[in-house]
Tab-separated table of C-alpha atoms in Angstrom:
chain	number	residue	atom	x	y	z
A	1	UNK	CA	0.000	0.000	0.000
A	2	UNK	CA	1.424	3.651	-0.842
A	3	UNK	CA	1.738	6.190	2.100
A	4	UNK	CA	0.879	9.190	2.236
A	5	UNK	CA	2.373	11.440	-0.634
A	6	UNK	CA	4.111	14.373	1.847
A	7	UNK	CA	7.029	17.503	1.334
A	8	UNK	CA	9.921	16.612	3.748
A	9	UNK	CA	12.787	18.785	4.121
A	10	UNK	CA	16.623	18.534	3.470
A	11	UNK	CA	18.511	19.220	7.237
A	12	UNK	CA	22.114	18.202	5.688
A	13	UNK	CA	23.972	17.618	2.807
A	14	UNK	CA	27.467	16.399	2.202
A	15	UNK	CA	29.686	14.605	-0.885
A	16	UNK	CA	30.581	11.496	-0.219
A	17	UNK	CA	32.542	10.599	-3.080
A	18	UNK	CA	32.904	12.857	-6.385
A	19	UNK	CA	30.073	11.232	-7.750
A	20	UNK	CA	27.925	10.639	-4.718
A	21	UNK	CA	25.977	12.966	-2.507
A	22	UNK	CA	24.149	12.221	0.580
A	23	UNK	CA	21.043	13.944	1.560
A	24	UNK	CA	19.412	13.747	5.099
A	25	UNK	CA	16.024	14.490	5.182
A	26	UNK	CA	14.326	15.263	8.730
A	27	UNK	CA	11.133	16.786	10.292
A	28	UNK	CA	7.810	15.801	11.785
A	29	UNK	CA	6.560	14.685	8.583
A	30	UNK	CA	9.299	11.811	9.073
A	31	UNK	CA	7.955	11.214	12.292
A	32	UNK	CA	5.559	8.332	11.270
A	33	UNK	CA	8.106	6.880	8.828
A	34	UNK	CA	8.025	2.893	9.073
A	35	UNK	CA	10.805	1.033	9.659
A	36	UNK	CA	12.368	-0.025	6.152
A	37	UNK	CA	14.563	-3.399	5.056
A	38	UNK	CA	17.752	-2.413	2.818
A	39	UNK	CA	15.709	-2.928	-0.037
A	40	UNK	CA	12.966	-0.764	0.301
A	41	UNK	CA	12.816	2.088	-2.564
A	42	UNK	CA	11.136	5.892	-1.945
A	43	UNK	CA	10.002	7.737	-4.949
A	44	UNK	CA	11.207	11.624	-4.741
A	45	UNK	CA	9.078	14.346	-6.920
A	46	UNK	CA	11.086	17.266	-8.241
A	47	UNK	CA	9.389	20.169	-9.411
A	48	UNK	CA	9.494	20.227	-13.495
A	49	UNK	CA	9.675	23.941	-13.433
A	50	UNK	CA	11.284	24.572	-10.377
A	51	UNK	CA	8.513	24.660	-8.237
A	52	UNK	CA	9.954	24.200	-4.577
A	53	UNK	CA	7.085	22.312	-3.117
A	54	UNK	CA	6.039	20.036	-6.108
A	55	UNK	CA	2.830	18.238	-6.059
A	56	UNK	CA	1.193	15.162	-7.201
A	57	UNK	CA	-2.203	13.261	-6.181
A	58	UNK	CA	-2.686	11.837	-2.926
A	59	UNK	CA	-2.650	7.714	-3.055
A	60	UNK	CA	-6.767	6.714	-2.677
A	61	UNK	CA	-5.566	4.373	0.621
A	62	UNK	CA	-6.825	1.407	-0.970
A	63	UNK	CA	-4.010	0.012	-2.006
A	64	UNK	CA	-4.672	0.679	-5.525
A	65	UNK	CA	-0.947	1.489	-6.873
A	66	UNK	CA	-1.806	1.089	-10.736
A	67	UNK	CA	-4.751	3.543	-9.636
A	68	UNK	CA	-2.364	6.419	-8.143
A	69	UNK	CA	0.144	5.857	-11.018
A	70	UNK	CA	-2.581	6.817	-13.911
A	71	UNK	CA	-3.519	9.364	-11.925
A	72	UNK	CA	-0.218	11.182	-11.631
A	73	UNK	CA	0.743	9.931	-15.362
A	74	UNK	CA	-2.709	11.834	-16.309
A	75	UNK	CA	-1.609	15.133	-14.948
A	76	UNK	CA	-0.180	17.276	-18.011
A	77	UNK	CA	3.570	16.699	-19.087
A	78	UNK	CA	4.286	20.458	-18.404
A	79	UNK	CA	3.922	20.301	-14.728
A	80	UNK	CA	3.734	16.885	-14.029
A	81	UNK	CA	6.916	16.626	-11.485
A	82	UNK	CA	9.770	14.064	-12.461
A	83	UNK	CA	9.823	10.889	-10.536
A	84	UNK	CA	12.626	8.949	-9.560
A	85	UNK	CA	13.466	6.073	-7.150
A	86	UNK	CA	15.992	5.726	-4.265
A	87	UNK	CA	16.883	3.283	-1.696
A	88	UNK	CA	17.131	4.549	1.810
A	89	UNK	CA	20.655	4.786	2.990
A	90	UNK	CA	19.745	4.992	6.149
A	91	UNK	CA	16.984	4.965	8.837
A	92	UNK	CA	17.119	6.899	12.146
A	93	UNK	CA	13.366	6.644	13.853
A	94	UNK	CA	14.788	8.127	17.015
A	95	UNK	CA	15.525	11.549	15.351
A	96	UNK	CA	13.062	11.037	12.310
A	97	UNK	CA	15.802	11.180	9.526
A	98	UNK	CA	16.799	9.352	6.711
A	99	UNK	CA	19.828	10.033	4.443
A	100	UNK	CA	19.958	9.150	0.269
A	101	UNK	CA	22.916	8.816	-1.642
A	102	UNK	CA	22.361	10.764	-4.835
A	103	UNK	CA	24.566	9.335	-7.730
A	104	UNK	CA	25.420	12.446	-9.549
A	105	UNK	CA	25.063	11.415	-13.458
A	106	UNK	CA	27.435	13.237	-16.005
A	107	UNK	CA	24.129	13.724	-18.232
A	108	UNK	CA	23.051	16.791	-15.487
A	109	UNK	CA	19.162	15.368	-15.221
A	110	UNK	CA	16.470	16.818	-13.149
A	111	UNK	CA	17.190	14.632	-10.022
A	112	UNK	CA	21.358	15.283	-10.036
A	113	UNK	CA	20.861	19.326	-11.023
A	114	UNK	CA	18.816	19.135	-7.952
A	115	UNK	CA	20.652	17.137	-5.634
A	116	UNK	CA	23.600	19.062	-6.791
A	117	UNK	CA	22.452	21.911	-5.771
A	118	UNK	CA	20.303	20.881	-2.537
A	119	UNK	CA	20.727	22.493	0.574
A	120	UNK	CA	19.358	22.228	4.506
A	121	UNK	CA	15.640	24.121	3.747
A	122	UNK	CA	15.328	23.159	0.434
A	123	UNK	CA	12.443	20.391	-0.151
A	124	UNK	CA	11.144	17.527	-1.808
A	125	UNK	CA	8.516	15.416	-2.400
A	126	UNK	CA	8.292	12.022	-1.440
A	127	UNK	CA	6.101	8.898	-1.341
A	128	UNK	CA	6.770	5.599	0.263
A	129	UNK	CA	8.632	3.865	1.739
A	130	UNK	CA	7.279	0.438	-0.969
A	131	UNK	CA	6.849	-2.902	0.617
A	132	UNK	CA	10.432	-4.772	0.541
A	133	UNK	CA	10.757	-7.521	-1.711
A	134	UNK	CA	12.970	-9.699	0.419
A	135	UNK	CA	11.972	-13.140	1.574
A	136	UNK	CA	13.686	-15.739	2.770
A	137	UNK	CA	13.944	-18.592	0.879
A	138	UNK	CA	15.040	-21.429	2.799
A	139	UNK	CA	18.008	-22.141	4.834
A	140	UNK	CA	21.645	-20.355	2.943
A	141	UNK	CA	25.401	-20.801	4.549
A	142	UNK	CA	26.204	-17.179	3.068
A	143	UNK	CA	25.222	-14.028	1.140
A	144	UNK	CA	26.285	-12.741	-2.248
A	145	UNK	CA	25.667	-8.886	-3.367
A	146	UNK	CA	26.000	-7.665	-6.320
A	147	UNK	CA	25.232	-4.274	-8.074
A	148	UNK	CA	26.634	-1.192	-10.036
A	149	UNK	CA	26.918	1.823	-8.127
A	150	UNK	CA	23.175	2.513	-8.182
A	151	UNK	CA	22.951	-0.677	-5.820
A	152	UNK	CA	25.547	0.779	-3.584
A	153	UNK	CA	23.569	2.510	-1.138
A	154	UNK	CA	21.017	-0.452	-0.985
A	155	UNK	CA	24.090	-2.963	-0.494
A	156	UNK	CA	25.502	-0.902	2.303
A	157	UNK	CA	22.327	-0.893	4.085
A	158	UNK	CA	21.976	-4.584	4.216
A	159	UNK	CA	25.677	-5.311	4.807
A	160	UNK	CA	25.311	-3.218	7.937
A	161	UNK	CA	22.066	-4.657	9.080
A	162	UNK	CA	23.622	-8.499	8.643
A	163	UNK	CA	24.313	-9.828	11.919
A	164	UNK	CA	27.562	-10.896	13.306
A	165	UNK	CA	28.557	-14.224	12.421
A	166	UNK	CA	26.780	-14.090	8.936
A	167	UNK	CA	29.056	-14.478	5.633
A	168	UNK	CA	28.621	-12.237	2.357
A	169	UNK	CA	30.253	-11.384	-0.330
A	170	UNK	CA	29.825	-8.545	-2.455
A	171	UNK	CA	30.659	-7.604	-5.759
A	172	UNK	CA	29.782	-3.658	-6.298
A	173	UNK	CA	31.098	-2.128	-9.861
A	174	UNK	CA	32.047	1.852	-9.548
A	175	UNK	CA	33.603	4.399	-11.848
A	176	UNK	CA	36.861	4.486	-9.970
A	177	UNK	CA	39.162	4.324	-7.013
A	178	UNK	CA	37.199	7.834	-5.774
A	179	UNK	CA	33.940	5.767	-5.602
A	180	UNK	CA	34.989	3.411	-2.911
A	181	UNK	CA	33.101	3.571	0.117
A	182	UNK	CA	33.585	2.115	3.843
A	183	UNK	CA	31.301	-0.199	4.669
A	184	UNK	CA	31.395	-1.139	7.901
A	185	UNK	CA	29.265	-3.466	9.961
A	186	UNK	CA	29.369	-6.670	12.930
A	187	UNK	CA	29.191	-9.560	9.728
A	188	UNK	CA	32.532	-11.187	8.326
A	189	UNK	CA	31.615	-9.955	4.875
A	190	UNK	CA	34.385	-9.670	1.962
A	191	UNK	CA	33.699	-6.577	-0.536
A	192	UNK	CA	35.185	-6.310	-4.474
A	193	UNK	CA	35.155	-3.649	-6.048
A	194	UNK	CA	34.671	-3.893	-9.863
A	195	UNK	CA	35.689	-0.762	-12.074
A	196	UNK	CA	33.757	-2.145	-15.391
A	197	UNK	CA	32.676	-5.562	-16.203
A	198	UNK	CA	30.463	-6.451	-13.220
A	199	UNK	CA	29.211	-10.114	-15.088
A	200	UNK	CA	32.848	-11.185	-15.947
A	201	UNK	CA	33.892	-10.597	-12.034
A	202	UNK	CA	31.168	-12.541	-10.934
A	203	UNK	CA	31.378	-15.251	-13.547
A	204	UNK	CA	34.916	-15.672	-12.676
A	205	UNK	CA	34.542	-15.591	-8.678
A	206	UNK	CA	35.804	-18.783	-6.383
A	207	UNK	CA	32.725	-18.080	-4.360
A	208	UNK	CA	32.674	-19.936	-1.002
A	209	UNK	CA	31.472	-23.697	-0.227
A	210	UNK	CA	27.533	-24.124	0.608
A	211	UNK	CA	24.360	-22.411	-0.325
A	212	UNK	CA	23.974	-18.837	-1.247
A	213	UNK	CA	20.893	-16.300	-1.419
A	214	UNK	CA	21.596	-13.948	-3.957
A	215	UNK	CA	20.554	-10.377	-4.130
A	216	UNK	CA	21.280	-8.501	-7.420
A	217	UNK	CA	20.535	-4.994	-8.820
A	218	UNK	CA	21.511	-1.928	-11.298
A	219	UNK	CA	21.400	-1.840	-14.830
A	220	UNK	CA	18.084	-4.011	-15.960
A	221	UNK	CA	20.009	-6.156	-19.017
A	222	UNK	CA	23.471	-7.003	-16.530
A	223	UNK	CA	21.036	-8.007	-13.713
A	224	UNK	CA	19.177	-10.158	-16.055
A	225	UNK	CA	23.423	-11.496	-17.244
A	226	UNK	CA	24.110	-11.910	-13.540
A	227	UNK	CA	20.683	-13.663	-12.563
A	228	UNK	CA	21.375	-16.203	-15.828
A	229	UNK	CA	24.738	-16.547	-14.581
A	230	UNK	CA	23.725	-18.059	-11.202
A	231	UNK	CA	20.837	-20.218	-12.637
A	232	UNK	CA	22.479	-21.573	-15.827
A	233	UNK	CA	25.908	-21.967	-14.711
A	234	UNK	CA	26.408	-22.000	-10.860
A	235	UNK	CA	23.195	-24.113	-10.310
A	236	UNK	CA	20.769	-21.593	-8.263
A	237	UNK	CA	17.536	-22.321	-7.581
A	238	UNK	CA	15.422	-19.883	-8.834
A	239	UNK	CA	13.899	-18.540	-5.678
A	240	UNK	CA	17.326	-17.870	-4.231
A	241	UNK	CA	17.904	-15.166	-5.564
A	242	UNK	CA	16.338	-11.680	-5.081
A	243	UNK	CA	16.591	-9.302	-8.522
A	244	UNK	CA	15.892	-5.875	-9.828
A	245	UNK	CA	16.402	-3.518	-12.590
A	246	UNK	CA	16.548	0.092	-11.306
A	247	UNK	CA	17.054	1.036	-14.373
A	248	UNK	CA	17.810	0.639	-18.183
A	249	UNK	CA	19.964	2.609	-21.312
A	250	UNK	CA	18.085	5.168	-22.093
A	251	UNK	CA	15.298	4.511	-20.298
A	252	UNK	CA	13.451	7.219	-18.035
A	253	UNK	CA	11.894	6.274	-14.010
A	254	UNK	CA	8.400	6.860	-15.373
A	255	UNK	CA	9.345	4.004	-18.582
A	256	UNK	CA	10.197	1.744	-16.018
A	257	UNK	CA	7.133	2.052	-13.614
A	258	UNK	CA	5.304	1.362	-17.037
């Protein structure tokens, strides 16, 4: 079910790598903000003209996504406010914050002109957070991640919210050294970074003895590589691994809701 569709406000910005940006958004309107599992997605609304409180319809509270969707797809093209997904980086309930990474893109969109630009005061819309997707499958001796740099913020999250004594491995593909991240958290977890060719580092990976849940996302057509990888060649079930395309070449937020 969608939440409430609401403005929340930027209290902090700072860059975390040249290409990465971290937001934290705080306030009362944060205040009633549901716990959410690394996978969980928001969807921000930026204003197509510049508006500084954009709006968009109210979800119906039915449940009724496909029903809020046509009705913010049927508001006109000319002030209908761009849309775009983000996992949450992290979750503080205690001080009603949350913090995005923004992946500043070369191409200069309407989300990375914005986040560029974003400071404390400035706001945003928002809606979510969606249901997670994560189940657990059946009984796994270890964890693989693996992602482009979109997935980085959502890998982080769950490598910090793994328990100690649980195994992972993660392979996470950036544009450079300048990219690389700390991740830090209690789990005996072994990171890779990939600079290019995320499916050949995989494919060619001495992963460790015993079953594995998988959890893959980024670019639509290399998860799709990396999810045919593990079923056709390393012998994963199906249901052990999790997958998602957050987004494809030349492809807009809106093209891949549709």
């Amino acid at each position: 079910m969608l939440k409430q569709y609401k403005l929340v406000t930027v209290t902090g910005a700072r860059q975390v790598s040249p290409r990465t940006r971290r937001l934290t958004f705080g306030g009362p309107e944060l205040a009633d903000f549901t716990d959410v599992a690394p996978d969980q997605q928001v969807k921000l609304f930026f204003g197509r003209n510049g508006e500084p409180r954009p709006w968009v319809p109210q979800p119906t509270g039915d449940g009724d996504v496909m029903r809020w969707y046509r009705s913010f797809m049927a508001m006109p093209e000319t002030s209908r406010p761009w849309m775009r997904a983000y996992s949450v980086r992290e979750h503080r309930a205690e001080a009603s914050e949350i913090d995005i990474d923004f992946l500043l893109h070369e191409d200069g969109g309407p989300a990375t002109s914005w986040a560029a630009a974003a400071e404390p005061g400035d706001v945003v819309g928002l809606l979510g957070p969606s249901p997670s997707q994560l189940a657990e499958p059946g009984p796994y001796d270890w964890r693989l991640f693996a992602g482009d740099q979109s997935a980085l913020p959502a890998i982080a999250a769950s490598l910090a919210a793994l328990p100690a004594g649980a195994k992972a491995l993660a392979y996470i593909e950036v544009a450079d050294e300048r990219e690389v991240q700390e991740l830090v958290g209690p789990a005996d977890v072994d990171v890779r970074w990939v600079h290019g060719g995320l499916v050949d580092a995989v494919r060619d990976a001495e992963f460790p003895a015993g079953p594995v849940y998988a959890w893959l996302a980024g670019e639509a057509s290399v998860v799709k590589a990396l999810r045919r990888h593990l079923i056709g060649e390393r012998g994963l079930p199906r249901d052990m691994i999790a997958f998602s395309g957050y987004w494809r070449v030349n492809a807009t937020q809106e093209e891949i809701e549709m």
